[in-house]
mmCIF file of C-alpha atoms in Angstrom:
data_model
loop_
_atom_site.group_PDB
_atom_site.id
_atom_site.type_symbol
_atom_site.label_atom_id
_atom_site.label_comp_id
_atom_site.label_asym_id
_atom_site.label_seq_id
_atom_site.Cartn_x
_atom_site.Cartn_y
_atom_site.Cartn_z
ATOM 1 C CA MET Q 1 -1.191 10.097 54.722
ATOM 2 C CA ALA Q 2 0.901 12.710 56.124
ATOM 3 C CA PHE Q 3 2.173 15.839 55.294
ATOM 4 C CA SER Q 4 4.846 18.329 56.180
ATOM 5 C CA VAL Q 5 5.025 22.029 55.228
ATOM 6 C CA PRO Q 6 7.170 22.009 51.779
ATOM 7 C CA GLN Q 7 10.469 24.224 52.211
ATOM 8 C CA VAL Q 8 9.760 26.378 49.093
ATOM 9 C CA GLU Q 9 10.153 29.610 47.967
ATOM 10 C CA PRO Q 10 7.300 32.129 47.503
ATOM 11 C CA PRO Q 11 6.538 33.623 43.860
ATOM 12 C CA ARG Q 12 8.257 36.474 43.128
ATOM 13 C CA ALA Q 13 6.201 39.891 43.672
ATOM 14 C CA VAL Q 14 4.604 41.926 40.814
ATOM 15 C CA LEU Q 15 7.827 44.560 39.977
ATOM 16 C CA MET Q 16 6.471 48.062 38.787
ATOM 17 C CA GLN Q 17 8.033 49.591 36.184
ATOM 18 C CA THR Q 18 8.207 53.709 35.706
ATOM 19 C CA LEU Q 19 8.582 54.914 31.978
ATOM 20 C CA ASP Q 20 8.595 58.518 30.840
ATOM 21 C CA ILE Q 21 8.143 60.293 27.461
ATOM 22 C CA VAL Q 22 11.832 61.299 26.341
ATOM 23 C CA HIS Q 23 12.028 63.796 23.097
ATOM 24 C CA THR Q 24 15.229 63.191 21.058
ATOM 25 C CA GLY Q 25 17.386 65.826 19.102
ATOM 26 C CA GLY Q 26 15.535 64.781 15.572
ATOM 27 C CA GLY Q 27 12.095 65.507 16.694
ATOM 28 C CA ASN Q 28 11.155 61.816 17.915
ATOM 29 C CA THR Q 29 9.741 60.341 20.826
ATOM 30 C CA LEU Q 30 10.457 57.432 23.090
ATOM 31 C CA LEU Q 31 9.882 55.660 26.483
ATOM 32 C CA GLN Q 32 12.393 55.715 28.799
ATOM 33 C CA ARG Q 33 12.328 53.768 32.214
ATOM 34 C CA VAL Q 34 13.544 55.946 35.104
ATOM 35 C CA ASP Q 35 13.044 53.361 37.999
ATOM 36 C CA ALA Q 36 15.443 51.010 39.546
ATOM 37 C CA GLY Q 37 13.380 48.485 38.364
ATOM 38 C CA ASP Q 38 12.906 47.338 42.170
ATOM 39 C CA ASP Q 39 9.847 48.690 43.108
ATOM 40 C CA ALA Q 40 7.359 45.293 43.461
ATOM 41 C CA LEU Q 41 3.228 45.949 43.910
ATOM 42 C CA PRO Q 42 2.882 44.950 47.430
ATOM 43 C CA SER Q 43 0.356 41.615 47.560
ATOM 44 C CA ALA Q 44 0.565 38.569 49.557
ATOM 45 C CA PRO Q 45 0.498 34.962 47.690
ATOM 46 C CA PRO Q 46 -3.080 33.877 47.616
ATOM 47 C CA GLU Q 47 -4.026 31.068 50.186
ATOM 48 C CA LEU Q 48 -6.546 28.452 50.974
ATOM 49 C CA ASN Q 49 -7.913 27.431 54.061
ATOM 50 C CA THR Q 50 -7.653 23.596 54.461
ATOM 51 C CA TYR Q 51 -10.749 22.236 53.438
ATOM 52 C CA ALA Q 52 -10.847 23.988 49.906
ATOM 53 C CA ALA Q 53 -6.992 22.833 49.537
ATOM 54 C CA ALA Q 54 -7.960 19.290 50.800
ATOM 55 C CA ALA Q 55 -10.706 19.258 48.065
ATOM 56 C CA GLU Q 56 -8.002 20.564 45.394
ATOM 57 C CA LEU Q 57 -5.681 17.664 45.920
ATOM 58 C CA ALA Q 58 -8.689 16.024 46.107
ATOM 59 C CA ALA Q 59 -10.434 16.597 42.962
ATOM 60 C CA HIS Q 60 -6.580 16.283 41.204
ATOM 61 C CA TYR Q 61 -5.331 12.836 42.910
ATOM 62 C CA HIS Q 62 -9.125 11.033 43.272
ATOM 63 C CA LEU Q 63 -8.322 10.733 47.007
ATOM 64 C CA PRO Q 64 -11.284 11.332 49.902
ATOM 65 C CA THR Q 65 -11.201 14.745 50.790
ATOM 66 C CA PRO Q 66 -11.352 14.092 54.925
ATOM 67 C CA GLU Q 67 -7.975 11.965 54.607
ATOM 68 C CA LEU Q 68 -6.373 14.936 52.697
ATOM 69 C CA LEU Q 69 -8.192 17.652 55.301
ATOM 70 C CA ALA Q 70 -6.863 15.739 58.520
ATOM 71 C CA ALA Q 71 -3.772 15.389 57.122
ATOM 72 C CA LEU Q 72 -3.342 18.951 56.054
ATOM 73 C CA ARG Q 73 -4.858 19.962 59.664
ATOM 74 C CA THR Q 74 -2.215 18.370 61.255
ATOM 75 C CA ALA Q 75 0.456 20.182 59.469
ATOM 76 C CA TYR Q 76 -0.703 23.336 59.392
ATOM 77 C CA GLY Q 77 -3.099 23.295 62.298
ATOM 78 C CA PRO Q 78 -6.965 23.555 62.676
ATOM 79 C CA GLU Q 79 -7.140 27.280 61.300
ATOM 80 C CA GLY Q 80 -4.238 27.468 59.083
ATOM 81 C CA ASP Q 81 -4.520 28.338 56.157
ATOM 82 C CA VAL Q 82 -2.485 26.786 53.037
ATOM 83 C CA PRO Q 83 -0.178 29.177 50.315
ATOM 84 C CA ALA Q 84 -1.708 28.175 47.016
ATOM 85 C CA TYR Q 85 1.720 27.882 46.058
ATOM 86 C CA HIS Q 86 2.286 24.639 48.362
ATOM 87 C CA LEU Q 87 0.181 22.869 46.114
ATOM 88 C CA PRO Q 88 2.463 21.408 44.165
ATOM 89 C CA ALA Q 89 5.012 20.271 46.690
ATOM 90 C CA LEU Q 90 2.244 19.001 48.390
ATOM 91 C CA GLY Q 91 1.015 16.912 45.435
ATOM 92 C CA ALA Q 92 4.562 15.354 45.088
ATOM 93 C CA GLN Q 93 4.108 14.249 48.528
ATOM 94 C CA ILE Q 94 0.833 12.593 47.304
ATOM 95 C CA GLU Q 95 2.509 10.799 44.760
ATOM 96 C CA ALA Q 96 5.362 9.862 46.753
ATOM 97 C CA GLN Q 97 3.344 8.230 49.225
ATOM 98 C CA ARG Q 98 1.177 6.469 47.061
ATOM 99 C CA ALA Q 99 2.511 5.693 43.602
ATOM 100 C CA HIS Q 100 2.821 1.945 44.565
ATOM 101 C CA TYR Q 101 0.813 0.570 41.537
ATOM 102 C CA GLU Q 102 0.796 -2.875 40.258
ATOM 103 C CA ALA Q 103 1.212 -3.020 36.114
ATOM 104 C CA HIS Q 104 -0.932 -5.932 34.125
ATOM 105 C CA THR Q 105 -0.165 -6.367 31.134
ATOM 106 C CA GLU Q 106 -2.750 -8.294 28.744
ATOM 107 C CA GLU Q 107 -2.065 -9.547 25.098
ATOM 108 C CA ILE Q 108 -4.788 -9.407 22.370
ATOM 109 C CA ASP Q 109 -4.482 -10.734 19.107
ATOM 110 C CA VAL Q 110 -6.333 -8.874 16.620
ATOM 111 C CA ALA Q 111 -6.963 -9.632 12.950
ATOM 112 C CA VAL Q 112 -5.591 -7.509 10.171
ATOM 113 C CA ALA Q 113 -7.451 -7.304 6.884
ATOM 114 C CA LEU Q 114 -5.241 -6.759 3.743
ATOM 115 C CA VAL Q 115 -7.732 -5.835 2.071
ATOM 116 C CA LYS Q 116 -11.235 -4.465 3.319
ATOM 117 C CA PRO Q 117 -14.151 -4.739 0.871
ATOM 118 C CA GLU Q 118 -16.272 -2.014 3.174
ATOM 119 C CA GLY Q 119 -13.308 0.328 1.360
ATOM 120 C CA PHE Q 120 -14.437 -0.121 -1.989
ATOM 121 C CA ASP Q 121 -17.596 0.274 -4.105
ATOM 122 C CA ALA Q 122 -19.798 -3.020 -4.902
ATOM 123 C CA ARG Q 123 -21.432 -3.611 -7.564
ATOM 124 C CA PRO Q 124 -22.414 -7.061 -9.842
ATOM 125 C CA ALA Q 125 -20.319 -8.499 -11.828
ATOM 126 C CA ASN Q 126 -23.130 -8.454 -14.558
ATOM 127 C CA PRO Q 127 -25.179 -4.887 -14.483
ATOM 128 C CA GLN Q 128 -27.788 -6.839 -15.954
ATOM 129 C CA ASP Q 129 -28.180 -9.322 -13.285
ATOM 130 C CA PRO Q 130 -28.587 -8.120 -9.819
ATOM 131 C CA GLN Q 131 -27.972 -11.616 -8.730
ATOM 132 C CA SER Q 132 -25.032 -12.345 -10.153
ATOM 133 C CA PRO Q 133 -21.579 -12.139 -7.989
ATOM 134 C CA THR Q 134 -20.394 -9.095 -6.630
ATOM 135 C CA VAL Q 135 -17.183 -7.197 -7.712
ATOM 136 C CA TYR Q 136 -15.291 -4.538 -5.272
ATOM 137 C CA THR Q 137 -13.814 -1.729 -7.446
ATOM 138 C CA ALA Q 138 -11.503 1.285 -7.048
ATOM 139 C CA ARG Q 139 -10.398 4.601 -8.851
ATOM 140 C CA ILE Q 140 -6.615 5.058 -9.453
ATOM 141 C CA SER Q 141 -4.860 7.393 -11.655
ATOM 142 C CA PHE Q 142 -1.268 7.811 -12.105
ATOM 143 C CA ALA Q 143 0.497 9.551 -14.891
ATOM 144 C CA LYS Q 144 1.016 8.314 -18.579
ATOM 145 C CA GLU Q 145 4.707 7.683 -18.221
ATOM 146 C CA ARG Q 146 3.982 5.157 -15.125
ATOM 147 C CA GLU Q 147 1.841 2.863 -17.002
ATOM 148 C CA LYS Q 148 4.552 0.279 -17.372
ATOM 149 C CA LEU Q 149 4.426 0.167 -13.197
ATOM 150 C CA TYR Q 150 0.742 -1.436 -13.599
ATOM 151 C CA LYS Q 151 0.474 -4.777 -13.804
ATOM 152 C CA THR Q 152 -2.376 -8.209 -14.073
ATOM 153 C CA ALA Q 153 -2.074 -11.522 -13.779
ATOM 154 C CA ALA Q 154 -2.093 -11.084 -17.823
ATOM 155 C CA ASP Q 155 1.087 -9.199 -17.845
ATOM 156 C CA THR Q 156 3.222 -12.504 -15.894
ATOM 157 C CA ALA Q 157 4.799 -15.240 -17.609
ATOM 158 C CA ASP Q 158 1.686 -17.553 -16.227
ATOM 159 C CA SER Q 159 -1.425 -15.672 -15.540
ATOM 160 C CA ALA Q 160 -3.485 -18.991 -13.977
ATOM 161 C CA HIS Q 161 0.180 -19.422 -11.565
ATOM 162 C CA ALA Q 162 -0.094 -15.714 -10.588
ATOM 163 C CA LEU Q 163 -3.792 -15.412 -9.777
ATOM 164 C CA ALA Q 164 -2.965 -18.759 -7.727
ATOM 165 C CA HIS Q 165 -0.425 -17.168 -5.738
ATOM 166 C CA SER Q 166 -0.748 -13.607 -6.124
ATOM 167 C CA PHE Q 167 -2.911 -10.696 -7.192
ATOM 168 C CA HIS Q 168 -5.088 -10.751 -4.261
ATOM 169 C CA TYR Q 169 -6.982 -7.760 -6.271
ATOM 170 C CA GLU Q 170 -5.849 -6.737 -9.641
ATOM 171 C CA GLY Q 171 -4.011 -4.914 -10.766
ATOM 172 C CA TYR Q 172 -0.897 -3.685 -8.819
ATOM 173 C CA ASN Q 173 -0.029 -0.127 -9.394
ATOM 174 C CA PHE Q 174 3.829 -0.731 -8.296
ATOM 175 C CA ASP Q 175 6.137 2.219 -7.571
ATOM 176 C CA SER Q 176 8.939 0.826 -9.163
ATOM 177 C CA GLY Q 177 10.414 -1.609 -11.223
ATOM 178 C CA ALA Q 178 12.834 -3.056 -8.446
ATOM 179 C CA GLU Q 179 9.207 -4.344 -6.929
ATOM 180 C CA ILE Q 180 8.012 -5.704 -10.344
ATOM 181 C CA GLU Q 181 11.152 -7.524 -10.783
ATOM 182 C CA PHE Q 182 10.565 -9.068 -7.018
ATOM 183 C CA LEU Q 183 6.912 -10.221 -7.763
ATOM 184 C CA ASP Q 184 8.484 -12.355 -11.295
ATOM 185 C CA TRP Q 185 11.425 -13.389 -9.087
ATOM 186 C CA VAL Q 186 9.039 -15.054 -6.271
ATOM 187 C CA LEU Q 187 6.603 -16.304 -8.925
ATOM 188 C CA ALA Q 188 9.209 -18.119 -10.552
ATOM 189 C CA GLN Q 189 10.744 -19.461 -7.786
ATOM 190 C CA LEU Q 190 6.992 -20.700 -6.694
ATOM 191 C CA GLN Q 191 7.033 -22.759 -10.364
ATOM 192 C CA ALA Q 192 10.639 -24.175 -9.772
ATOM 193 C CA GLN Q 193 10.709 -26.230 -6.193
ATOM 194 C CA PRO Q 194 8.138 -27.487 -3.897
ATOM 195 C CA HIS Q 195 6.737 -24.776 -1.387
ATOM 196 C CA GLN Q 196 4.274 -24.043 1.001
ATOM 197 C CA ILE Q 197 3.165 -20.890 0.220
ATOM 198 C CA GLU Q 198 -0.044 -19.534 0.549
ATOM 199 C CA GLY Q 199 -0.048 -16.083 -0.678
ATOM 200 C CA LEU Q 200 2.471 -13.705 -2.396
ATOM 201 C CA TRP Q 201 0.445 -10.151 -2.242
ATOM 202 C CA PHE Q 202 1.934 -6.561 -2.898
ATOM 203 C CA THR Q 203 0.232 -4.500 -0.166
ATOM 204 C CA GLY Q 204 2.543 -1.277 -1.076
ATOM 205 C CA GLY Q 205 -0.574 -0.332 -3.607
ATOM 206 C CA LEU Q 206 -3.105 0.281 -0.869
ATOM 207 C CA THR Q 207 -2.680 2.832 1.386
ATOM 208 C CA ASP Q 208 -5.734 3.847 2.364
ATOM 209 C CA PRO Q 209 -7.217 2.913 5.828
ATOM 210 C CA SER Q 210 -10.323 2.199 4.458
ATOM 211 C CA LYS Q 211 -9.243 -0.328 2.360
ATOM 212 C CA THR Q 212 -6.292 -1.997 4.618
ATOM 213 C CA ASP Q 213 -5.505 -2.415 7.935
ATOM 214 C CA LEU Q 214 -1.705 -3.437 6.992
ATOM 215 C CA SER Q 215 0.290 -0.167 8.153
ATOM 216 C CA ALA Q 216 2.612 0.768 11.098
ATOM 217 C CA GLU Q 217 3.385 4.078 12.357
ATOM 218 C CA TYR Q 218 6.405 6.372 12.480
ATOM 219 C CA LEU Q 219 7.608 9.295 14.297
ATOM 220 C CA GLY Q 220 8.558 11.791 11.055
ATOM 221 C CA ASP Q 221 10.841 14.315 11.508
ATOM 222 C CA ASP Q 222 7.687 17.098 12.003
ATOM 223 C CA GLY Q 223 6.909 15.600 15.793
ATOM 224 C CA ARG Q 224 3.795 13.627 13.671
ATOM 225 C CA TRP Q 225 2.405 10.326 13.353
ATOM 226 C CA HIS Q 226 2.333 8.828 10.020
ATOM 227 C CA ARG Q 227 1.190 5.722 8.290
ATOM 228 C CA TYR Q 228 3.722 3.282 6.375
ATOM 229 C CA THR Q 229 2.533 0.335 4.310
ATOM 230 C CA PRO Q 230 5.106 -2.574 3.508
ATOM 231 C CA ASP Q 231 5.228 -3.913 -0.019
ATOM 232 C CA PHE Q 232 4.657 -7.303 0.113
ATOM 233 C CA VAL Q 233 3.451 -10.264 2.027
ATOM 234 C CA LEU Q 234 4.226 -13.974 1.608
ATOM 235 C CA ARG Q 235 2.335 -15.919 3.398
ATOM 236 C CA ARG Q 236 3.014 -19.969 4.847
ATOM 237 C CA ALA Q 237 0.772 -22.648 5.354
ATOM 238 C CA ASP Q 238 1.929 -23.282 8.645
ATOM 239 C CA GLY Q 239 0.861 -19.709 9.383
ATOM 240 C CA LYS Q 240 4.549 -17.848 9.497
ATOM 241 C CA HIS Q 241 4.836 -14.791 7.232
ATOM 242 C CA LEU Q 242 7.762 -12.626 5.177
ATOM 243 C CA VAL Q 243 6.928 -8.766 5.635
ATOM 244 C CA VAL Q 244 9.356 -7.867 2.348
ATOM 245 C CA GLU Q 245 10.220 -4.036 1.707
ATOM 246 C CA ILE Q 246 12.281 -2.905 -1.419
ATOM 247 C CA LYS Q 247 14.096 0.024 -0.822
ATOM 248 C CA LYS Q 248 16.940 2.505 -3.249
ATOM 249 C CA ASP Q 249 20.172 1.070 -2.629
ATOM 250 C CA ILE Q 250 20.815 4.577 -1.560
ATOM 251 C CA PHE Q 251 18.886 3.965 1.484
ATOM 252 C CA SER Q 252 20.753 1.163 2.849
ATOM 253 C CA PRO Q 253 23.818 3.039 5.017
ATOM 254 C CA ASP Q 254 20.675 4.706 6.487
ATOM 255 C CA ILE Q 255 18.596 1.923 7.213
ATOM 256 C CA LYS Q 256 21.564 -0.549 8.576
ATOM 257 C CA ALA Q 257 22.554 1.806 10.888
ATOM 258 C CA ASP Q 258 19.112 2.517 12.336
ATOM 259 C CA PHE Q 259 18.976 -1.158 12.389
ATOM 260 C CA ALA Q 260 21.676 -1.262 14.466
ATOM 261 C CA ARG Q 261 20.722 1.553 16.738
ATOM 262 C CA PHE Q 262 17.272 -0.693 16.968
ATOM 263 C CA GLU Q 263 19.117 -3.263 18.429
ATOM 264 C CA GLN Q 264 21.127 -1.276 21.016
ATOM 265 C CA GLY Q 265 17.602 -0.018 22.260
ATOM 266 C CA GLN Q 266 18.240 3.759 20.533
ATOM 267 C CA ALA Q 267 15.496 5.453 18.469
ATOM 268 C CA PRO Q 268 16.254 5.632 14.840
ATOM 269 C CA GLN Q 269 17.679 9.053 13.693
ATOM 270 C CA THR Q 270 16.999 9.552 9.633
ATOM 271 C CA ALA Q 271 13.885 9.370 7.628
ATOM 272 C CA GLU Q 272 14.343 5.642 5.797
ATOM 273 C CA GLY Q 273 15.239 4.599 8.885
ATOM 274 C CA ARG Q 274 12.248 5.246 10.979
ATOM 275 C CA LYS Q 275 9.824 3.482 8.310
ATOM 276 C CA ALA Q 276 11.651 0.703 8.419
ATOM 277 C CA VAL Q 277 12.554 0.244 12.277
ATOM 278 C CA ALA Q 278 8.791 1.014 12.496
ATOM 279 C CA LEU Q 279 8.332 -2.473 10.767
ATOM 280 C CA LYS Q 280 11.260 -4.043 12.510
ATOM 281 C CA ARG Q 281 9.118 -3.301 15.438
ATOM 282 C CA TRP Q 282 6.519 -6.385 14.499
ATOM 283 C CA GLU Q 283 8.637 -8.554 14.124
ATOM 284 C CA ALA Q 284 9.879 -7.863 17.676
ATOM 285 C CA LEU Q 285 6.718 -8.765 18.514
ATOM 286 C CA ASN Q 286 6.045 -12.087 17.357
ATOM 287 C CA PRO Q 287 9.355 -13.419 15.724
ATOM 288 C CA GLU Q 288 8.182 -17.129 15.616
ATOM 289 C CA LEU Q 289 5.489 -16.276 13.171
ATOM 290 C CA LEU Q 290 6.780 -13.041 11.896
ATOM 291 C CA ARG Q 291 10.121 -12.122 10.015
ATOM 292 C CA TYR Q 292 10.800 -8.883 8.181
ATOM 293 C CA GLN Q 293 13.588 -8.472 5.429
ATOM 294 C CA VAL Q 294 14.548 -5.372 3.303
ATOM 295 C CA LEU Q 295 15.959 -5.718 0.022
ATOM 296 C CA PHE Q 296 17.512 -3.163 -1.947
ATOM 297 C CA ALA Q 297 17.633 -1.991 -5.684
ATOM 298 C CA SER Q 298 19.682 0.254 -7.756
ATOM 299 C CA HIS Q 299 18.219 -0.699 -11.646
ATOM 300 C CA GLU Q 300 17.742 -4.332 -10.342
ATOM 301 C CA LEU Q 301 17.207 -5.910 -7.167
ATOM 302 C CA ALA Q 302 20.828 -6.696 -5.340
ATOM 303 C CA ASP Q 303 21.176 -10.654 -4.323
ATOM 304 C CA GLU Q 304 21.622 -9.182 -0.877
ATOM 305 C CA GLY Q 305 18.316 -10.724 0.697
ATOM 306 C CA LYS Q 306 17.246 -12.657 -1.488
ATOM 307 C CA ALA Q 307 18.454 -15.708 0.096
ATOM 308 C CA ALA Q 308 16.350 -14.968 3.096
ATOM 309 C CA VAL Q 309 13.517 -14.986 0.905
ATOM 310 C CA ARG Q 310 14.328 -18.116 -0.969
ATOM 311 C CA HIS Q 311 14.655 -19.483 2.837
ATOM 312 C CA PHE Q 312 11.505 -18.432 3.786
ATOM 313 C CA ILE Q 313 9.746 -20.219 0.507
ATOM 314 C CA GLN Q 314 11.826 -23.445 1.085
ATOM 315 C CA GLY Q 315 10.319 -23.493 4.737
ATOM 316 C CA ARG Q 316 13.313 -23.031 6.472
#
C-alpha cells in the first residue's frame, strides 16, 4: 500500500453574515444584511495524526492498521498530520489499489410452493371425527355483482375432468370473464386431444405470501418494490411450465413496447410493462423449462397467443 498526498481543495470557511433591524415607512421591521458577504470565521480544517487516520481508514476498509500507518507516515512524514478532508481521497486510493476481486456465482434451485398449507386454517373434514382428513380453508369476500367470477369445478362442463386437471383449491376467484374463458378453453383442449399436461392452475387468486410462493417483484412508479402474481401455470409431465397472463387489450401496445425494450437491455417504462417484464425475466432464467405468454382480451380472448398455448399442450 502506498499513498500520495491528495491535491484537493480545503473546505470553504464558514461565512459570517451581519444583519441589522430596519424600520420601514409602513411601521414594520425587517432584517437587512449590512456586510459584504466576505467575512469568514478563522478556523483551521480538523486534522488527525497519522495513527488516528490509519485507524479510521482501517475500520472503513477492513485493512490492517499497521500497513496503513506505514503508508501514511511515508506520505505525510513520521510526525505529520492528515487533514480530515483528505480521508475520502485516500480512501479512493485504497480502492484503486485493492479493488481486485474475483466474482464467484452459484445457482441454487429453490422449490416454489403454489399453495402453502400453513397459510390456511386447518380443521378436520368431519368436526365430529378428529381423525378425519384435514381440510384447509380461507375466507374470501367479493362484491355481489362479482359473484359470477367465482367458479368451482361443478361450474364447468365436466367437473370430474376439471378436478383431475385443475382446481388445486376450490373455488377460483377470478378477476375477469376472460380468465374464466381461458380456463374453459384449455380444459376443452385437454379433452379434445392427447396431452401430457399434469395441471392447469389459476394462480392469480392467491396473492398472500403466507399462502403461496409464486410471485415476482417489480419496481413501481413510486420507487418501491411490489409483488405480482401471474394468472395461470400449466405444467407438463416433462417438467416444462407455461406461465400465462391475461391482460386487457388496451395494455397491448405498452407491454409489447416494454418487451422490445427488455430484449434491447433497456428498462420498462410503463406500469403494466413492468409487471410483464418481471415475469419475462423468469423465462430468461431457464428458457428450457419455463415459458411465458401474455394473452390479450377485450370482451373475449384474442386469438393471438392461443397458438403458443396449444403448441405447449401438444408437447411442441
